[in-house]
mmCIF file of C-alpha atoms in Angstrom:
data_model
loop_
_atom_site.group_PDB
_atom_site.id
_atom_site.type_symbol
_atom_site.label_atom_id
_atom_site.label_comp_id
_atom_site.label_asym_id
_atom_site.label_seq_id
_atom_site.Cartn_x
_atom_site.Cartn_y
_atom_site.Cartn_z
ATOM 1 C CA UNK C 1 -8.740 37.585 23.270
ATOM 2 C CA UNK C 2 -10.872 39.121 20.617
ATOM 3 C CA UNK C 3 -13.324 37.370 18.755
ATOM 4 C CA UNK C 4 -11.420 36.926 15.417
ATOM 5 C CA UNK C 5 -8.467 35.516 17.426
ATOM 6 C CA UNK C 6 -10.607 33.520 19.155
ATOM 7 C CA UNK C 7 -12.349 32.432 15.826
ATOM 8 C CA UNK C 8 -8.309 31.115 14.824
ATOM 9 C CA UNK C 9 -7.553 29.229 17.583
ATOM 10 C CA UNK C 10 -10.815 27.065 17.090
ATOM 11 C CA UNK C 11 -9.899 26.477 13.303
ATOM 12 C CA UNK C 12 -6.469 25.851 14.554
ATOM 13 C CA UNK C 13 -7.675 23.285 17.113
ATOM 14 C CA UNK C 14 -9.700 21.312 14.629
ATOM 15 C CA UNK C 15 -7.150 21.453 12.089
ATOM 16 C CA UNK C 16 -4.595 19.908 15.025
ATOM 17 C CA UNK C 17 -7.542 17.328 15.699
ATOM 18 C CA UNK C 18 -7.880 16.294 11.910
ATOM 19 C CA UNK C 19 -4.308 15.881 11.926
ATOM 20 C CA UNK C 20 -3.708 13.561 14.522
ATOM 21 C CA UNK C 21 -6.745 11.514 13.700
ATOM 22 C CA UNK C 22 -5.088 11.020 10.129
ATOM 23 C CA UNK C 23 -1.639 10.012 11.624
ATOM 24 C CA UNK C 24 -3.385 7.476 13.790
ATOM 25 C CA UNK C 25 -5.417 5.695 10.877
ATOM 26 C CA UNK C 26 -2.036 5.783 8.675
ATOM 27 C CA UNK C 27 -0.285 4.499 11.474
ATOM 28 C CA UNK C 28 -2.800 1.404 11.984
ATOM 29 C CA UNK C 29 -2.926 0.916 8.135
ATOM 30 C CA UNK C 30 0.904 0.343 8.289
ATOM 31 C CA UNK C 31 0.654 -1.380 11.414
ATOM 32 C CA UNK C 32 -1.531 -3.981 9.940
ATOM 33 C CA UNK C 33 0.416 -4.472 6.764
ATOM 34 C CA UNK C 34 -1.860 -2.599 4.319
ATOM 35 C CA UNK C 35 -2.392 -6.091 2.398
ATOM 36 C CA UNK C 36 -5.432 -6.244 -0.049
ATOM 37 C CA UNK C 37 -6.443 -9.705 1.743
ATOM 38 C CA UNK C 38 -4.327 -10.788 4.788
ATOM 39 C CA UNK C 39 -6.340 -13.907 4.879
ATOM 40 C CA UNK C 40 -4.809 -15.530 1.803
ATOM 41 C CA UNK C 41 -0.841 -15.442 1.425
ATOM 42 C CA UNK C 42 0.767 -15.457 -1.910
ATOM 43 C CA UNK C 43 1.604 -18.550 -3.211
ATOM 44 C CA UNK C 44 4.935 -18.828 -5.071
ATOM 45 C CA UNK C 45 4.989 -21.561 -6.733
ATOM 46 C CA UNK C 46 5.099 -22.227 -10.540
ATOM 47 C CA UNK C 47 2.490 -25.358 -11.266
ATOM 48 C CA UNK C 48 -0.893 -27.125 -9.159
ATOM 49 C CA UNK C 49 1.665 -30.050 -8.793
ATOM 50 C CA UNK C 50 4.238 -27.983 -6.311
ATOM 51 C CA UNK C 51 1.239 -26.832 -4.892
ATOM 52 C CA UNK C 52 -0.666 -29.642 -3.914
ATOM 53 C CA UNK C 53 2.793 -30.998 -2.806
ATOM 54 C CA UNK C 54 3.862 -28.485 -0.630
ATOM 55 C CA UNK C 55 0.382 -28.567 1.184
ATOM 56 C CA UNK C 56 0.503 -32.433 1.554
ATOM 57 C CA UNK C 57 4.041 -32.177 2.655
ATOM 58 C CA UNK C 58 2.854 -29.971 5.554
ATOM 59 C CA UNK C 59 -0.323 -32.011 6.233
ATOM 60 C CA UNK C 60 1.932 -34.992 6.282
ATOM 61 C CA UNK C 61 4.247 -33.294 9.160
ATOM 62 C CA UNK C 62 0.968 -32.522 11.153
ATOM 63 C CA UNK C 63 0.698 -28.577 10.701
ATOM 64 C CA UNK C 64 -3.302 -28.747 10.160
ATOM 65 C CA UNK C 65 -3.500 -30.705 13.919
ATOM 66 C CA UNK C 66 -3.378 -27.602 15.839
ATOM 67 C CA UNK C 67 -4.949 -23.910 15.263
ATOM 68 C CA UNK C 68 -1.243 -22.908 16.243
ATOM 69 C CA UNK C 69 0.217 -24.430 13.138
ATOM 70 C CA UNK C 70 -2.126 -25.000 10.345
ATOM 71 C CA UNK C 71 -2.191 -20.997 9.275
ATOM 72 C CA UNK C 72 1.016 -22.786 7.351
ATOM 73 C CA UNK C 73 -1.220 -23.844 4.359
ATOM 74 C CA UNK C 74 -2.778 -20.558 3.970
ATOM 75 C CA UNK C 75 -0.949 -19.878 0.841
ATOM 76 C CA UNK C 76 -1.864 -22.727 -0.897
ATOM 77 C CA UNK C 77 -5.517 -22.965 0.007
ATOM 78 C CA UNK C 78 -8.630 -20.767 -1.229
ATOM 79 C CA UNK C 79 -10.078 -20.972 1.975
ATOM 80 C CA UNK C 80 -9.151 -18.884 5.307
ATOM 81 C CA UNK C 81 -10.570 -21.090 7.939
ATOM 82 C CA UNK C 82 -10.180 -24.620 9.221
ATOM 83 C CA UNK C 83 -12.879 -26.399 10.219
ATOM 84 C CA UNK C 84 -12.056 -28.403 13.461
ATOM 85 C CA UNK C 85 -11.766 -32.257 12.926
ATOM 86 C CA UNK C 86 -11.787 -35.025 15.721
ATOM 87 C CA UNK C 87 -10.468 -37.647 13.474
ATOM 88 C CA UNK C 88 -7.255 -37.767 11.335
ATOM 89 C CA UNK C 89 -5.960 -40.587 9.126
ATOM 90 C CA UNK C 90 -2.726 -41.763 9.597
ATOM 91 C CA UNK C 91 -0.608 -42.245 6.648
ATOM 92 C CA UNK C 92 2.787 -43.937 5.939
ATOM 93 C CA UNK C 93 3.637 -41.762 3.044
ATOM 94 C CA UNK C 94 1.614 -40.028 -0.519
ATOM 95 C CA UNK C 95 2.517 -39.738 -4.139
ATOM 96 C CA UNK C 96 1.341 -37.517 -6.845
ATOM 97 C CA UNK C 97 -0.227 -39.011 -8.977
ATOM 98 C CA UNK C 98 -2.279 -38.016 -12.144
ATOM 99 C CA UNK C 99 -2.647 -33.943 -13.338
ATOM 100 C CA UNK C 100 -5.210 -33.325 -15.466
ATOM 101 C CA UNK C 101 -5.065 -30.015 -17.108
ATOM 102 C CA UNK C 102 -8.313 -27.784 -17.229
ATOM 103 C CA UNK C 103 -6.905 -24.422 -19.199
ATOM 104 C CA UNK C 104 -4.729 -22.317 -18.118
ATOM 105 C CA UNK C 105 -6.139 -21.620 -14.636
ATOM 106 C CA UNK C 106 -7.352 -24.827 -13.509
ATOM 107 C CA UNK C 107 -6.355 -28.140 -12.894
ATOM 108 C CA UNK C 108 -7.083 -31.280 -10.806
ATOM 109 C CA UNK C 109 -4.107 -33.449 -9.211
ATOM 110 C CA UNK C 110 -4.931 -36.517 -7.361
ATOM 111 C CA UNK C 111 -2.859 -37.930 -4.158
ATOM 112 C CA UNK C 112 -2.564 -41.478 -3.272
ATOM 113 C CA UNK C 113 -2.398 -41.756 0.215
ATOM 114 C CA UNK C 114 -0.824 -45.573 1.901
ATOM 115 C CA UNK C 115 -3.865 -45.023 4.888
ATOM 116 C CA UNK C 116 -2.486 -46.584 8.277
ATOM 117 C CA UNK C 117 -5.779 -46.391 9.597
ATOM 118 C CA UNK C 118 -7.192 -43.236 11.741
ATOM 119 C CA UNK C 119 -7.714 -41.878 14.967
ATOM 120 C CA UNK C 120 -11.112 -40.842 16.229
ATOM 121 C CA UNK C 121 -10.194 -40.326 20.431
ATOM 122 C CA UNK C 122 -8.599 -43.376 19.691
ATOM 123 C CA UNK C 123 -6.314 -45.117 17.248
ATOM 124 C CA UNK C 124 -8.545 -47.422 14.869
ATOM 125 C CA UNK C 125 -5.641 -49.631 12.293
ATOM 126 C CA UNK C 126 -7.327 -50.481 8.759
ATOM 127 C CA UNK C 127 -4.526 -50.550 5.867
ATOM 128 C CA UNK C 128 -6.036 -49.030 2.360
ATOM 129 C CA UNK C 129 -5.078 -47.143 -0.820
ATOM 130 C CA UNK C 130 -6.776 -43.564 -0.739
ATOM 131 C CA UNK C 131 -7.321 -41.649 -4.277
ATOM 132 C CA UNK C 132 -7.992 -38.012 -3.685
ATOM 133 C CA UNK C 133 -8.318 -35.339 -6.359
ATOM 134 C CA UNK C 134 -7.427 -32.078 -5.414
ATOM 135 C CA UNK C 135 -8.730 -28.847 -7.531
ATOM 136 C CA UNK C 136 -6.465 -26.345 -8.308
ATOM 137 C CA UNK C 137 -7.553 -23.421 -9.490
ATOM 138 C CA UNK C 138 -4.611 -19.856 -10.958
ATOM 139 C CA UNK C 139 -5.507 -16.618 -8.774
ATOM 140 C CA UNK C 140 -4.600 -13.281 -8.337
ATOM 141 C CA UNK C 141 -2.269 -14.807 -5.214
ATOM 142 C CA UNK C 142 -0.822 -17.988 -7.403
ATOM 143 C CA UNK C 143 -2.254 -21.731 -7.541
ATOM 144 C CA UNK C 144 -4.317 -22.439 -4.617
ATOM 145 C CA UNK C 145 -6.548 -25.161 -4.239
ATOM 146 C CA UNK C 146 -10.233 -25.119 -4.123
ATOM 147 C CA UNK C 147 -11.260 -28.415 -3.111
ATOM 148 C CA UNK C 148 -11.795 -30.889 -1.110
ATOM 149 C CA UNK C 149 -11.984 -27.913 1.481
ATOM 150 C CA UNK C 150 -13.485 -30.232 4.014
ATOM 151 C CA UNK C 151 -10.875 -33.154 4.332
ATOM 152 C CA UNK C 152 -9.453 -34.815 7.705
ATOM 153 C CA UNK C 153 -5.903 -34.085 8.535
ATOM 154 C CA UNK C 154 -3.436 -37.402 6.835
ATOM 155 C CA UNK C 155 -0.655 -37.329 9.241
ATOM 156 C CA UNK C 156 2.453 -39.803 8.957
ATOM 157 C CA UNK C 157 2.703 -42.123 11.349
ATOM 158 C CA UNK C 158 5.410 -41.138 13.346
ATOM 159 C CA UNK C 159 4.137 -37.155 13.467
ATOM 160 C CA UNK C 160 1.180 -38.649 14.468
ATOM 161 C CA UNK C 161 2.562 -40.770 17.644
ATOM 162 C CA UNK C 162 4.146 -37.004 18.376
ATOM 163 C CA UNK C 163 1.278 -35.357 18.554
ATOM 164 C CA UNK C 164 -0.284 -37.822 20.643
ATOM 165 C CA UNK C 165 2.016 -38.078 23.482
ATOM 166 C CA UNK C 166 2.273 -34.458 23.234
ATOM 167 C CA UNK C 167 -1.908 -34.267 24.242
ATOM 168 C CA UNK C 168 -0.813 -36.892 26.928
ATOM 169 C CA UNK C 169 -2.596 -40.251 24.721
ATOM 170 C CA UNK C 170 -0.096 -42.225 24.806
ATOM 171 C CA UNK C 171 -1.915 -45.893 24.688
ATOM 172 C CA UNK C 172 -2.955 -44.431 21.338
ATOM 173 C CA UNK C 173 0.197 -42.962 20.207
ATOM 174 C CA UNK C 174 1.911 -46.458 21.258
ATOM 175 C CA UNK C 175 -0.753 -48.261 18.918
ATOM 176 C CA UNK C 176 0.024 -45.732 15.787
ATOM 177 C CA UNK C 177 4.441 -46.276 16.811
ATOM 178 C CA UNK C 178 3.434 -50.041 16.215
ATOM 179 C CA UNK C 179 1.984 -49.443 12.886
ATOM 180 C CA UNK C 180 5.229 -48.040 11.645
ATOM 181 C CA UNK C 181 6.800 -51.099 12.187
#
């Protein structure tokens, strides 16, 4: 092999190198969905309202209990982590209440929550009214809300007694069943 065809093949190997190296970083970029900010699905819906709905409407069914399930809020939160709780209020049902219109990119919506009472390890009863205002703010990925970002699951009653037995406390989960009653 002379030294000019030697010269080739070297240029020939790097440009093979370069190649593949660019195929493998498209192929992860596809791979992992290309997405400007993974952390924070779009959120489809048209006002704060249907958003702060749709995420009580999940809370209420239990989806922030477990780190398997609450990634279903995502799209209508501003924030990509939960922080863990060890107490959740149990709830026998919410309404919307008041929307109070800040502009055109912000608003506040506040939930009435009929508490139960809560459990803490175990199940404490203690019947109330809670008022809680939700901030909504209009991103780039829809209406998500901003705050309260540090708020206990509220779980209906029944998901609650679920959950429960399913973590194998059932004298608890038979004390939230009798609240339902």
């Amino acid at each position: 092999m002379t030294d000019h065809e030697y010269e080739k093949s070297e240029v020939h190997m790097k440009n093979n190198k370069l190649y593949c190296l660019v195929l493998i970083m498209a192929a992860v970029m596809v791979l992992s969905g290309c997405s400007k900010d993974p952390a924070t699905p779009q959120n489809t819906l048209a006002t704060p309202e249907e958003t702060v709905k749709a995420y009580c409407d999940l809370d209420a069914k239990g989806a922030r209990l477990t780190s398997a399930t609450w990634s279903k809020v995502l799209p209508y939160i501003s924030w990509s982590e939960e922080a863990g709780f060890d107490r959740a209020v149990v709830i026998s049902g919410f309404s919307i209440g008041k929307v109070q219109k800040k502009g055109d990119a912000e608003s506040a919506v506040t939930v009435e929550y009929q508490v139960l009472g809560a459990v803490s390890g175990d199940y404490v009863s203690g019947k109330k009214t809670e008022s809680v205002r939700f901030k909504v703010v209009k991103t780039g990925r829809g209406w998500k809300i901003s705050e309260p970002d540090f708020m206990p699951p509220h779980v209906l009653a029944k998901e609650m007694a679920k959950h429960l037995e399913g973590t194998k406390k059932n004298e608890a989960a038979e004390k939230v069943k009798s609240e339902e009653k």
